[in-house]
């Protein structure tokens, strides 16, 4: 897939040859239906060309004083040709619209599939506005191209060819009169096409920018209010709207020059045929019927030409939309380079890993080396901003180290094909989305072929007993206005998905941080059984999580400062030991009323005066 450079922070845009290839590839998936549609429209076009020829013949016979029998036969032929035009046009339109709908549906499915496969950093960098505009504006725009544009343009081209053929057959000289329309159409269309692609692309990109700006303003509304940034947000909004206005004005200018110009050009061929035809008739070179047939055909031919040119603009828009839709496919190319190797087990290895965020100027990990044998549990603790979540992203393959390796079972995790990676490693963060869908649909995201019994087992394993009291069981609609779930229940759904996905490696990035301490402990207890046998990397917010792990890595400023079991680190008497003493001291003095476990010390390690 070749692409043109995207605007900073936007997803790529495919270039024209790539879009043409994509268009053809889609079309070839329905080649039989396409052939039937072309055949039906071809017959309709021939029938439509026969009608003016019969009309001319009737005129000549009438002028020559032929008997009514011959005229009647010609009139019957005329009626038959009109009936054929109606019948075949209807059948051709039916088939070609079905074809268009199927192609449009296929394109949508491909787009969604590709969007879901986009690497996380790509989406983060591009911003949700760009992807949203591509799905909400570009996909429908390109859909119009397939549904309406493709059938209409094909039919129009067929008609032009057939009508021109009929004119040339009736009188080559009068047929050639059609050529007068070619220079103005060529010059006008070339002028328009040269400018339209860039014009419509700019308009679309400006629309994306408006989406991004509105989204950012809405997301940061509180911050805007707090820091009185309203004027700045307004200015940013005004700037993007001004850019869109300029882009839209430019495309309007193109249309307002091109289309009136076309109207003038259309009058030329009929006038020429009548002029030349008149002269030829008086010379006796053609009959009056031939002149009449050709004059009617020039009018007939203008409709499909006008249709084609009307569609030129929409095709431009459609192709611009397709460039942006196909641009998303670049992610598939990363799949093309995926390794064929498969991890031998769930061992996690980080070897001298260095990493800088694309938007950052400095490394946030400075040569981290860690090895977690398959089935072991490593807790990662450290102050806010130390690099714990970044480590989680690298181990999950969401990002690739700038230097060094992040491997699972001996294979670079980011090089694994997406499906394999999703099967091998699951990252659970505190953001757990419940989709507006049934409980079943929310669960089978993790494994599409899971049976109801397996779904129920997974729910039971994470202690989601509430799910068994739902009115419609697994069919109960969740999310949105249907049934809002609290954070703990949403978290349990996320954890049940892990059981269903059955990965070798599970990364819990503060997965229980949003739950209240008791709910978190309950979930973690349930998790302990669920995680049995898997390699677990737990970014620990609560010290008891670290205590229960096989080993603990203390991460500080992008480096592993301490590594060992709880007892080893206590014996080392370093940062971890200091934190543990502070926490444990509190635990002894403040027993929780219910279960005797410390409560307030289980807050965020960083915010609770964390000495790490
Ligand atoms: P916390 O406990 O607060 O979640 P953390 O230890 O998980 O912190 P990271 O989120 O990994 O730390 O962040 C490490 C460094 O990388 C920080 O300096 C942070 O500002 C920076 N950082 C994190 N995400 C991004 C991003 N998307 N772009 C640029 N810099 C980032």
Coordinates of C-alpha atoms and ligand atoms in Angstrom, one line a residue:
X1 CA 0.0 0.0 0.0
X2 CA 1.5 3.3 -1.1
X3 CA 0.4 6.3 0.7
X4 CA 1.0 10.0 0.6
X5 CA 2.3 11.6 3.8
X6 CA -0.4 12.3 6.2
X7 CA -0.8 15.7 7.9
X8 CA 1.0 15.8 11.2
X9 CA -0.8 13.5 13.7
X10 CA -3.3 12.2 11.2
X11 CA -3.8 8.7 9.8
X12 CA -2.2 8.1 6.4
X13 CA -4.0 8.8 3.1
X14 CA -3.6 6.3 0.2
X15 CA -2.5 7.7 -3.1
X16 CA -4.5 7.5 -6.4
X17 CA -3.0 4.2 -7.8
X18 CA -3.6 2.5 -4.4
X19 CA -7.2 3.7 -4.4
X20 CA -7.7 2.4 -8.0
X21 CA -6.3 -1.0 -7.0
X22 CA -8.6 -1.1 -4.0
X23 CA -11.6 -0.2 -6.1
X24 CA -10.8 -2.9 -8.7
X25 CA -10.1 -5.5 -6.0
X26 CA -13.5 -4.8 -4.5
X27 CA -15.2 -4.8 -7.9
X28 CA -13.6 -8.2 -8.8
X29 CA -15.2 -9.8 -5.8
X30 CA -18.6 -9.4 -7.6
X31 CA -17.5 -9.8 -11.2
X32 CA -20.4 -12.1 -12.2
X33 CA -23.1 -9.7 -10.9
X34 CA -21.2 -6.9 -12.6
X35 CA -21.2 -8.7 -15.9
X36 CA -24.9 -9.3 -15.7
X37 CA -25.6 -5.6 -14.9
X38 CA -23.4 -4.5 -17.8
X39 CA -25.2 -6.9 -20.2
X40 CA -28.7 -5.7 -19.2
X41 CA -27.8 -2.1 -19.5
X42 CA -26.1 -2.7 -22.9
X43 CA -29.4 -4.2 -24.3
X44 CA -31.3 -1.2 -22.8
X45 CA -28.9 1.3 -24.5
X46 CA -29.1 -0.5 -27.9
X47 CA -33.0 -0.4 -27.6
X48 CA -32.8 3.3 -26.7
X49 CA -30.6 4.0 -29.8
X50 CA -33.0 2.1 -32.1
X51 CA -35.9 4.4 -31.2
X52 CA -34.6 7.7 -32.9
X53 CA -33.4 5.7 -35.9
X54 CA -36.9 4.3 -36.3
X55 CA -38.3 7.8 -35.9
X56 CA -36.1 9.0 -38.7
X57 CA -37.1 6.1 -40.9
X58 CA -40.8 6.9 -40.3
X59 CA -40.2 10.6 -41.2
X60 CA -38.5 9.5 -44.5
X61 CA -41.3 7.1 -45.3
X62 CA -43.9 9.8 -44.6
X63 CA -42.1 12.3 -46.7
X64 CA -41.9 9.7 -49.5
X65 CA -45.6 9.0 -49.1
X66 CA -45.3 5.3 -48.1
X67 CA -48.4 3.3 -47.2
X68 CA -49.7 3.1 -43.7
X69 CA -48.7 -0.6 -43.3
X70 CA -45.0 0.2 -43.3
X71 CA -45.5 3.2 -41.0
X72 CA -47.5 1.0 -38.6
X73 CA -44.8 -1.6 -38.5
X74 CA -42.2 1.1 -37.7
X75 CA -44.5 2.5 -35.0
X76 CA -44.8 -1.0 -33.5
X77 CA -41.0 -1.3 -33.6
X78 CA -40.8 2.0 -31.8
X79 CA -43.2 0.9 -29.1
X80 CA -41.3 -2.4 -28.7
X81 CA -38.0 -0.6 -28.4
X82 CA -39.4 1.8 -25.7
X83 CA -40.8 -1.2 -23.8
X84 CA -37.4 -2.9 -24.1
X85 CA -35.7 0.2 -22.8
X86 CA -38.0 0.3 -19.8
X87 CA -37.8 -3.4 -19.0
X88 CA -34.0 -3.8 -19.4
X89 CA -33.3 -0.5 -17.6
X90 CA -35.4 -1.7 -14.7
X91 CA -33.7 -5.1 -14.5
X92 CA -30.2 -3.6 -15.0
X93 CA -30.8 -1.0 -12.3
X94 CA -32.0 -3.6 -9.9
X95 CA -29.0 -5.8 -10.4
X96 CA -26.5 -2.9 -10.4
X97 CA -28.0 -1.4 -7.2
X98 CA -27.7 -4.8 -5.5
X99 CA -24.1 -5.0 -6.7
X100 CA -23.5 -1.5 -5.3
X101 CA -25.0 -2.3 -2.0
X102 CA -22.9 -5.4 -1.7
X103 CA -19.7 -3.6 -2.6
X104 CA -20.5 -0.8 -0.2
X105 CA -21.2 -3.3 2.6
X106 CA -18.0 -5.1 1.9
X107 CA -16.0 -1.9 2.1
X108 CA -17.7 -1.0 5.4
X109 CA -16.8 -4.4 6.9
X110 CA -13.2 -4.1 5.7
X111 CA -12.9 -0.6 7.2
X112 CA -14.2 -1.7 10.6
X113 CA -11.9 -4.7 10.6
X114 CA -8.9 -2.5 9.8
X115 CA -9.9 0.2 12.3
X116 CA -10.1 -2.5 15.0
X117 CA -6.6 -3.7 14.0
X118 CA -5.0 -0.3 14.1
X119 CA -2.0 -0.3 16.5
X120 CA -2.9 1.6 19.7
X121 CA -0.1 4.2 19.3
X122 CA -1.3 5.0 15.8
X123 CA -4.8 5.8 17.0
X124 CA -3.5 7.7 20.0
X125 CA -1.3 9.9 17.7
X126 CA -3.9 10.4 15.1
X127 CA -6.6 11.4 17.6
X128 CA -10.1 9.9 17.6
X129 CA -11.5 12.8 15.5
X130 CA -9.6 11.6 12.4
X131 CA -10.8 8.0 12.7
X132 CA -14.3 9.1 13.6
X133 CA -14.6 11.3 10.5
X134 CA -13.3 8.5 8.3
X135 CA -15.9 6.2 9.7
X136 CA -18.8 8.6 9.9
X137 CA -18.2 10.8 6.8
X138 CA -15.8 9.0 4.4
X139 CA -17.3 5.6 4.6
X140 CA -20.8 6.8 3.7
X141 CA -19.3 9.1 1.0
X142 CA -17.4 6.2 -0.6
X143 CA -20.6 4.0 -0.1
X144 CA -22.5 6.5 -2.4
X145 CA -19.8 5.9 -5.0
X146 CA -20.4 2.2 -5.0
X147 CA -24.2 2.2 -4.5
X148 CA -25.1 5.0 -7.0
X149 CA -22.0 6.3 -8.8
X150 CA -20.7 3.0 -10.1
X151 CA -24.0 1.9 -11.7
X152 CA -24.9 5.3 -13.1
X153 CA -21.5 6.0 -14.6
X154 CA -21.3 2.5 -16.2
X155 CA -24.8 2.9 -17.7
X156 CA -23.9 6.4 -18.9
X157 CA -20.7 5.3 -20.6
X158 CA -22.5 2.4 -22.3
X159 CA -25.2 4.8 -23.6
X160 CA -22.6 7.3 -24.9
X161 CA -20.8 4.5 -26.8
X162 CA -24.0 3.0 -28.2
X163 CA -25.6 6.4 -29.2
X164 CA -22.4 7.6 -30.8
X165 CA -22.2 4.3 -32.7
X166 CA -25.8 4.8 -33.9
X167 CA -25.1 8.3 -35.1
X168 CA -22.0 7.2 -37.0
X169 CA -24.0 4.3 -38.5
X170 CA -26.8 6.7 -39.6
X171 CA -24.4 9.3 -41.0
X172 CA -20.7 9.3 -40.3
X173 CA -20.4 13.0 -41.1
X174 CA -23.2 14.0 -38.7
X175 CA -21.7 11.5 -36.1
X176 CA -18.4 13.4 -36.3
X177 CA -20.3 16.6 -35.4
X178 CA -20.3 15.2 -31.9
X179 CA -16.6 15.9 -31.8
X180 CA -17.2 19.7 -31.3
X181 CA -18.1 19.0 -27.7
X182 CA -14.8 17.2 -27.0
X183 CA -12.4 20.2 -26.7
X184 CA -14.5 22.2 -24.2
X185 CA -15.4 19.2 -22.2
X186 CA -11.8 18.0 -22.1
X187 CA -10.4 21.4 -21.1
X188 CA -13.1 22.1 -18.5
X189 CA -13.0 18.6 -16.9
X190 CA -9.2 18.6 -16.8
X191 CA -9.2 22.0 -15.1
X192 CA -11.7 20.8 -12.6
X193 CA -10.1 17.4 -11.9
X194 CA -6.7 18.9 -11.4
X195 CA -7.9 20.9 -8.5
X196 CA -10.8 18.8 -7.1
X197 CA -9.0 15.9 -5.4
X198 CA -6.8 18.2 -3.3
X199 CA -9.7 20.5 -2.7
X200 CA -12.0 17.7 -1.3
X201 CA -9.2 16.1 0.7
X202 CA -8.5 19.5 2.3
X203 CA -12.2 19.9 3.1
X204 CA -12.3 16.4 4.7
X205 CA -9.2 17.0 6.8
X206 CA -10.5 20.3 7.9
X207 CA -13.7 18.5 9.0
X208 CA -11.6 16.1 11.0
X209 CA -9.8 19.0 12.7
X210 CA -13.1 20.5 13.8
X211 CA -14.1 17.1 15.2
X212 CA -10.8 16.9 17.1
X213 CA -11.0 20.4 18.5
X214 CA -14.6 20.0 19.6
X215 CA -13.7 16.6 21.2
X216 CA -10.7 18.1 23.0
X217 CA -12.7 21.1 24.3
X218 CA -15.5 18.8 25.5
X219 CA -13.0 16.4 27.2
X220 CA -11.1 19.1 28.9
X221 CA -14.1 21.3 29.8
X222 CA -13.3 21.3 33.5
X223 CA -9.7 22.2 32.9
X224 CA -10.8 24.9 30.6
X225 CA -13.1 26.4 33.2
X226 CA -10.5 26.0 36.0
X227 CA -7.7 27.7 34.2
X228 CA -9.9 30.1 32.3
X229 CA -8.8 28.9 29.0
X230 CA -12.1 29.5 27.3
X231 CA -10.7 32.3 25.0
X232 CA -7.9 30.0 23.9
X233 CA -10.3 27.1 23.2
X234 CA -12.6 29.5 21.3
X235 CA -9.7 30.7 19.3
X236 CA -8.6 27.2 18.5
X237 CA -12.2 26.4 17.4
X238 CA -12.4 29.5 15.3
X239 CA -9.2 28.7 13.6
X240 CA -10.3 25.2 12.6
X241 CA -13.7 26.5 11.4
X242 CA -12.0 29.2 9.4
X243 CA -9.8 26.5 7.8
X244 CA -12.9 24.4 6.9
X245 CA -14.7 27.5 5.6
X246 CA -11.8 28.3 3.3
X247 CA -11.6 24.7 2.1
X248 CA -15.4 24.5 1.5
X249 CA -15.4 27.9 -0.3
X250 CA -12.6 26.6 -2.7
X251 CA -14.6 23.5 -3.7
X252 CA -17.7 25.6 -4.1
X253 CA -15.7 27.9 -6.4
X254 CA -14.6 24.9 -8.5
X255 CA -18.2 23.7 -8.9
X256 CA -19.6 27.2 -9.7
X257 CA -17.1 27.5 -12.6
X258 CA -17.3 24.0 -13.9
X259 CA -21.0 23.3 -14.1
X260 CA -22.2 26.5 -15.8
X261 CA -19.4 26.0 -18.3
X262 CA -20.8 22.5 -19.0
X263 CA -24.3 23.8 -19.7
X264 CA -22.9 26.0 -22.5
X265 CA -20.9 23.2 -24.0
X266 CA -23.9 20.9 -24.3
X267 CA -25.7 23.1 -26.8
X268 CA -22.9 22.9 -29.3
X269 CA -23.4 19.4 -30.8
X270 CA -27.2 19.8 -31.5
X271 CA -26.6 23.2 -33.1
X272 CA -23.8 21.8 -35.2
X273 CA -25.8 18.7 -36.3
X274 CA -28.7 20.9 -37.4
X275 CA -26.5 23.3 -39.2
X276 CA -24.3 20.7 -41.0
X277 CA -27.4 18.4 -41.4
X278 CA -29.4 21.2 -43.0
X279 CA -26.6 21.9 -45.5
X280 CA -26.1 18.2 -46.3
X281 CA -29.9 17.8 -46.8
X282 CA -30.1 20.6 -49.3
X283 CA -27.1 19.0 -51.1
X284 CA -29.1 15.7 -51.1
X285 CA -26.3 13.9 -49.2
X286 CA -28.7 12.9 -46.3
X287 CA -32.4 12.5 -45.8
X288 CA -34.5 14.6 -43.5
X289 CA -35.1 11.5 -41.4
X290 CA -31.3 11.0 -40.9
X291 CA -30.9 14.6 -39.8
X292 CA -33.8 14.3 -37.4
X293 CA -32.5 10.9 -36.0
X294 CA -29.0 12.5 -35.4
X295 CA -30.5 15.6 -33.8
X296 CA -32.5 13.4 -31.4
X297 CA -29.4 11.3 -30.7
X298 CA -27.3 14.4 -29.9
X299 CA -29.9 15.3 -27.3
X300 CA -30.0 11.8 -26.0
X301 CA -26.2 11.5 -25.8
X302 CA -26.0 14.7 -23.7
X303 CA -28.0 13.2 -20.8
X304 CA -25.4 10.4 -20.1
X305 CA -22.5 12.8 -20.7
X306 CA -24.1 15.2 -18.2
X307 CA -24.6 12.3 -15.8
X308 CA -21.0 11.3 -16.1
X309 CA -19.8 14.9 -15.5
X310 CA -22.2 15.3 -12.6
X311 CA -20.7 12.3 -11.1
X312 CA -17.2 13.5 -11.7
X313 CA -17.5 15.7 -8.7
X314 CA -19.1 12.9 -6.6
X315 CA -16.5 10.5 -7.8
X316 CA -13.8 12.9 -6.8
X317 CA -15.4 13.1 -3.3
X318 CA -15.8 9.3 -3.3
X319 CA -12.2 8.8 -4.3
X320 CA -11.0 11.3 -1.8
X321 CA -13.0 9.4 0.9
X322 CA -11.6 6.1 -0.4
X323 CA -8.0 7.5 -0.1
X324 CA -8.7 8.1 3.6
X325 CA -10.4 4.8 4.1
X326 CA -7.6 2.9 2.3
X327 CA -5.0 4.9 4.3
X328 CA -6.2 3.0 7.4
X329 CA -5.1 -0.2 5.7
X330 CA -1.5 0.8 6.3
X331 CA -1.8 -1.0 9.6
X332 CA -2.3 -4.2 7.7
X333 CA 1.1 -3.8 6.2
X334 CA 2.6 -4.0 9.7
X335 CA 0.8 -7.4 9.8
X336 CA 2.5 -8.3 6.5
X337 CA 5.8 -8.1 8.3
X338 CA 4.6 -10.1 11.3
X339 CA 6.9 -13.0 12.3
X340 CA 6.0 -16.6 11.7
X341 CA 7.7 -17.6 15.0
X342 CA 5.4 -18.5 17.9
X343 CA 6.2 -18.1 21.6
X344 CA 7.3 -21.4 23.3
X345 CA 5.7 -20.5 26.6
X346 CA 4.7 -17.5 28.7
X347 CA 8.1 -16.3 29.7
X348 CA 8.4 -12.5 29.6
X349 CA 11.8 -11.0 28.8
X350 CA 12.7 -7.4 28.7
X351 CA 16.3 -6.9 27.5
X352 CA 17.9 -3.5 27.8
X353 CA 14.7 -1.8 26.8
X354 CA 14.8 1.9 26.0
X355 CA 11.7 3.8 25.0
X356 CA 10.6 7.3 24.2
X357 CA 7.0 8.3 23.3
X358 CA 6.7 9.7 19.7
X359 CA 5.4 12.9 21.2
X360 CA 8.1 13.0 23.9
X361 CA 11.6 14.3 23.6
X362 CA 13.4 12.0 26.0
X363 CA 13.5 8.3 26.9
X364 CA 11.1 7.3 29.7
X365 CA 12.7 3.9 30.0
X366 CA 16.5 3.7 30.3
X367 CA 17.7 0.1 29.7
X368 CA 15.3 -2.0 31.6
X369 CA 16.2 -5.7 31.8
X370 CA 13.7 -8.1 33.5
X371 CA 12.9 -11.8 33.0
X372 CA 9.7 -13.3 34.4
X373 CA 9.6 -17.1 34.0
X374 CA 6.4 -18.7 32.7
X375 CA 3.8 -18.9 35.4
X376 CA 5.4 -16.5 37.8
X377 CA 3.9 -13.3 39.2
X378 CA 5.8 -10.1 39.2
X379 CA 4.5 -7.0 40.9
X380 CA 5.8 -3.7 39.6
X381 CA 5.7 -0.8 42.0
X382 CA 7.0 2.7 41.8
X383 CA 6.1 6.4 42.0
X384 CA 3.8 8.1 39.5
X385 CA 5.5 8.7 36.2
X386 CA 8.2 6.1 36.8
X387 CA 7.4 4.2 33.7
X388 CA 5.2 1.3 35.0
X389 CA 2.4 1.7 32.4
X390 CA 5.0 2.2 29.7
X391 CA 6.5 -1.2 30.6
X392 CA 3.0 -2.7 30.5
X393 CA 2.4 -1.3 27.0
X394 CA 5.7 -2.8 25.7
X395 CA 5.1 -6.2 27.2
X396 CA 1.6 -6.2 25.7
X397 CA 3.1 -5.3 22.3
X398 CA 1.1 -2.1 22.0
X399 CA 4.4 -0.3 21.5
X400 CA 7.8 -1.4 20.3
X401 CA 11.0 -0.5 22.3
X402 CA 13.2 2.1 20.7
X403 CA 16.1 -0.1 21.6
X404 CA 16.3 -3.6 23.1
X405 CA 13.7 -6.3 23.1
X406 CA 10.4 -7.1 24.7
X407 CA 9.7 -10.8 24.1
X408 CA 7.2 -13.4 25.1
X409 CA 8.3 -17.0 24.9
X410 CA 11.4 -15.9 23.0
X411 CA 9.5 -14.0 20.3
X412 CA 9.4 -10.2 20.0
X413 CA 5.8 -9.5 21.1
X414 CA 5.2 -6.5 18.8
X415 CA 6.2 -8.7 15.8
X416 CA 3.5 -11.2 16.5
X417 CA 0.4 -11.1 14.2
X418 CA -2.4 -9.2 16.1
X419 CA -4.6 -12.3 16.6
X420 CA -1.7 -14.3 18.0
X421 CA -0.7 -11.4 20.2
X422 CA -4.2 -11.1 21.6
X423 CA -4.3 -14.8 22.3
X424 CA -1.0 -14.7 24.1
X425 CA -1.1 -11.5 26.2
X426 CA -3.9 -9.5 27.7
X427 CA -3.5 -6.1 29.2
X428 CA -6.2 -5.1 31.7
X429 CA -6.2 -1.5 32.7
X430 CA -8.6 0.4 35.0
X431 CA -10.5 1.6 32.0
X432 CA -13.0 -1.1 31.4
X433 CA -15.6 -0.4 28.8
X434 CA -19.0 -1.9 28.9
X435 CA -20.4 -1.8 25.4
X436 CA -24.1 -1.1 24.8
X437 CA -24.9 -4.6 24.0
X438 CA -26.0 -7.8 25.8
X439 CA -23.9 -9.3 28.6
X440 CA -23.2 -12.2 26.2
X441 CA -21.9 -9.8 23.5
X442 CA -19.7 -8.0 26.0
X443 CA -18.1 -11.3 27.0
X444 CA -17.7 -13.1 23.7
X445 CA -15.5 -10.2 22.5
X446 CA -12.8 -12.2 24.2
X447 CA -13.7 -15.5 22.5
X448 CA -16.4 -15.5 19.9
X449 CA -17.1 -19.3 20.1
X450 CA -17.5 -19.5 23.9
X451 CA -20.6 -21.5 25.0
X452 CA -23.1 -20.1 27.6
X453 CA -21.7 -22.5 30.1
X454 CA -18.2 -21.2 29.6
X455 CA -19.5 -17.6 29.9
X456 CA -21.3 -18.4 33.2
X457 CA -18.2 -20.2 34.6
X458 CA -16.1 -17.1 33.8
X459 CA -18.6 -14.8 35.5
X460 CA -18.7 -17.2 38.6
X461 CA -14.9 -17.3 38.7
X462 CA -14.6 -13.5 39.1
X463 CA -17.4 -13.4 41.7
X464 CA -19.8 -11.6 39.4
X465 CA -22.8 -13.2 41.2
X466 CA -25.0 -10.2 40.2
X467 CA -24.9 -11.5 36.7
X468 CA -27.0 -14.5 37.6
X469 CA -29.8 -12.3 39.0
X470 CA -30.2 -10.4 35.7
X471 CA -33.8 -10.6 34.3
X472 CA -32.7 -11.9 30.9
X473 CA -29.5 -13.6 32.0
X474 CA -26.8 -13.4 29.3
X475 CA -29.2 -11.6 27.0
X476 CA -29.7 -8.7 29.3
X477 CA -28.8 -5.4 27.6
X478 CA -26.0 -3.6 29.3
X479 CA -24.3 -0.2 29.0
X480 CA -25.7 3.2 27.9
X481 CA -29.2 3.9 29.2
X482 CA -30.1 0.2 29.3
X483 CA -28.3 -0.8 32.5
X484 CA -25.4 1.2 33.9
X485 CA -22.9 -1.0 35.7
X486 CA -20.8 0.2 38.6
X487 CA -17.0 0.2 38.3
X488 CA -16.7 -3.1 40.2
X489 CA -19.1 -4.9 38.0
X490 CA -17.6 -3.5 34.8
X491 CA -14.2 -4.6 36.1
X492 CA -15.5 -8.1 36.7
X493 CA -16.7 -8.3 33.1
X494 CA -13.2 -7.2 32.0
X495 CA -11.7 -9.9 34.2
X496 CA -14.2 -12.6 33.0
X497 CA -12.9 -11.7 29.5
X498 CA -9.4 -12.7 30.5
X499 CA -10.6 -16.1 31.6
X500 CA -12.3 -16.6 28.2
X501 CA -9.4 -15.3 26.2
X502 CA -7.1 -17.7 28.2
X503 CA -3.8 -15.9 27.5
X504 CA -0.3 -17.1 28.6
X505 CA 0.5 -13.6 30.0
X506 CA -1.8 -11.2 31.9
X507 CA -0.8 -7.7 32.6
X508 CA -2.8 -6.0 35.3
X509 CA -2.2 -2.2 35.0
X510 CA -3.8 -0.9 38.1
X511 CA -6.7 -3.1 37.2
X512 CA -8.3 -2.9 40.6
X513 CA -7.4 0.7 41.3
X514 CA -10.8 2.2 40.8
X515 CA -12.5 -0.3 43.0
X516 CA -13.0 0.4 46.7
X517 CA -10.5 -1.6 48.8
X518 CA -12.8 -4.3 49.8
X519 CA -14.2 -4.9 46.3
X520 CA -10.6 -4.8 45.0
X521 CA -9.5 -7.4 47.5
X522 CA -12.5 -9.6 46.6
X523 CA -11.7 -9.3 42.9
X524 CA -8.1 -10.0 43.5
X525 CA -8.9 -13.1 45.5
X526 CA -11.1 -14.3 42.7
X527 CA -8.3 -13.4 40.3
X528 CA -5.7 -15.4 42.1
X529 CA -7.4 -18.6 41.1
X530 CA -8.0 -17.3 37.6
X531 CA -4.4 -16.3 37.1
X532 CA -3.1 -19.6 38.3
X533 CA -0.6 -21.0 35.8
X534 CA -0.3 -17.8 33.8
X535 CA 2.6 -15.3 33.9
X536 CA 1.3 -12.2 35.6
X537 CA 2.7 -8.7 35.6
X538 CA 0.8 -6.7 38.1
X539 CA 1.3 -2.9 38.2
X540 CA 0.6 -2.7 42.0
X541 CA -1.2 0.2 43.6
X542 CA -1.8 -1.7 46.8
X543 CA 1.1 -3.1 48.7
X544 CA -0.6 -6.4 49.6
X545 CA -0.7 -7.1 45.8
X546 CA 3.1 -6.7 45.8
X547 CA 3.5 -8.8 48.9
X548 CA 1.6 -11.7 47.3
X549 CA 3.7 -11.7 44.2
X550 CA 6.6 -14.1 43.5
X551 CA 8.9 -11.1 42.9
X552 CA 8.7 -7.4 43.0
X553 CA 10.3 -4.9 40.7
X554 CA 10.7 -1.4 42.0
X555 CA 10.7 1.0 39.0
X556 CA 12.1 4.5 39.5
X557 CA 12.7 7.0 36.8
X558 CA 12.6 4.5 34.0
X559 CA 14.9 2.0 35.7
X560 CA 14.5 -1.1 37.8
X561 CA 15.9 0.1 41.1
X562 CA 15.2 -3.1 43.1
X563 CA 14.2 -6.6 42.2
X564 CA 13.5 -9.6 44.4
X565 CA 10.9 -11.3 46.5
X566 CA 9.2 -9.5 49.3
X567 CA 11.5 -11.0 51.9
X568 CA 14.6 -10.2 49.8
X569 CA 13.6 -6.6 49.4
X570 CA 12.8 -6.3 53.1
X571 CA 16.2 -7.7 53.9
X572 CA 17.8 -5.3 51.4
X573 CA 16.3 -2.5 53.5
X574 CA 15.9 -0.1 50.5
X575 CA 12.9 1.9 49.1
X576 CA 10.5 -1.1 49.2
X577 CA 11.4 -1.9 52.8
X578 CA 10.8 1.7 53.8
X579 CA 7.4 1.7 52.1
X580 CA 6.5 -1.6 53.6
X581 CA 7.4 -0.5 57.1
X582 CA 5.4 2.7 56.7
X583 CA 2.4 0.8 55.4
X584 CA 2.7 -2.1 57.8
X585 CA 3.1 0.1 60.8
X586 CA -0.2 1.7 59.8
X587 CA -1.7 -1.7 59.4
X588 CA -0.9 -2.8 62.9
X589 CA -2.3 0.4 64.4
X590 CA -5.4 0.7 62.4
X591 CA -7.2 -2.6 61.9
X592 CA -10.2 -2.5 59.7
X593 CA -13.4 -3.0 61.6
X594 CA -14.6 -5.9 59.4
X595 CA -11.6 -8.0 58.5
X596 CA -8.7 -6.5 60.4
X597 CA -6.9 -5.5 57.2
X598 CA -5.5 -2.0 56.8
X599 CA -7.7 0.3 54.8
X600 CA -6.5 3.8 54.3
X601 CA -2.9 2.8 53.6
X602 CA -4.0 1.0 50.6
X603 CA -4.3 4.1 48.6
X604 CA -2.3 5.0 45.6
X605 CA 1.4 4.4 46.5
X606 CA 2.4 7.7 45.0
X607 CA -0.2 9.8 46.6
X608 CA 0.1 8.2 50.0
X609 CA 3.4 9.7 50.7
X610 CA 5.1 7.0 48.8
X611 CA 8.9 7.0 49.4
X612 CA 9.6 5.0 46.3
Ligands
LIG1 P1 1.4 6.3 37.0 O1 1.6 5.5 38.2 O2 1.0 7.7 37.3 O3 0.4 5.7 36.0 P2 3.6 5.3 35.5 O4 4.7 4.8 36.4 O5 2.7 4.2 35.0 O6 2.8 6.4 36.2 P3 4.0 6.0 32.8 O7 2.6 6.3 32.6 O8 4.6 4.8 32.2 O9 4.3 6.1 34.4 O10 4.8 7.3 32.3 C1 6.2 7.4 32.2 C2 6.6 8.7 31.6 O11 6.1 8.7 30.3 C3 6.0 9.9 32.4 O12 7.0 10.9 32.4 C4 4.9 10.3 31.5 O13 4.7 11.7 31.5 C5 5.3 9.9 30.1 N1 4.2 9.5 29.3 C6 3.2 8.6 29.5 N2 2.4 8.5 28.5 C7 2.8 9.3 27.5 C8 2.3 9.7 26.2 N3 1.3 9.1 25.7 N4 3.0 10.6 25.5 C9 4.1 11.2 26.0 N5 4.6 10.9 27.3 C10 4.0 10.0 28.0

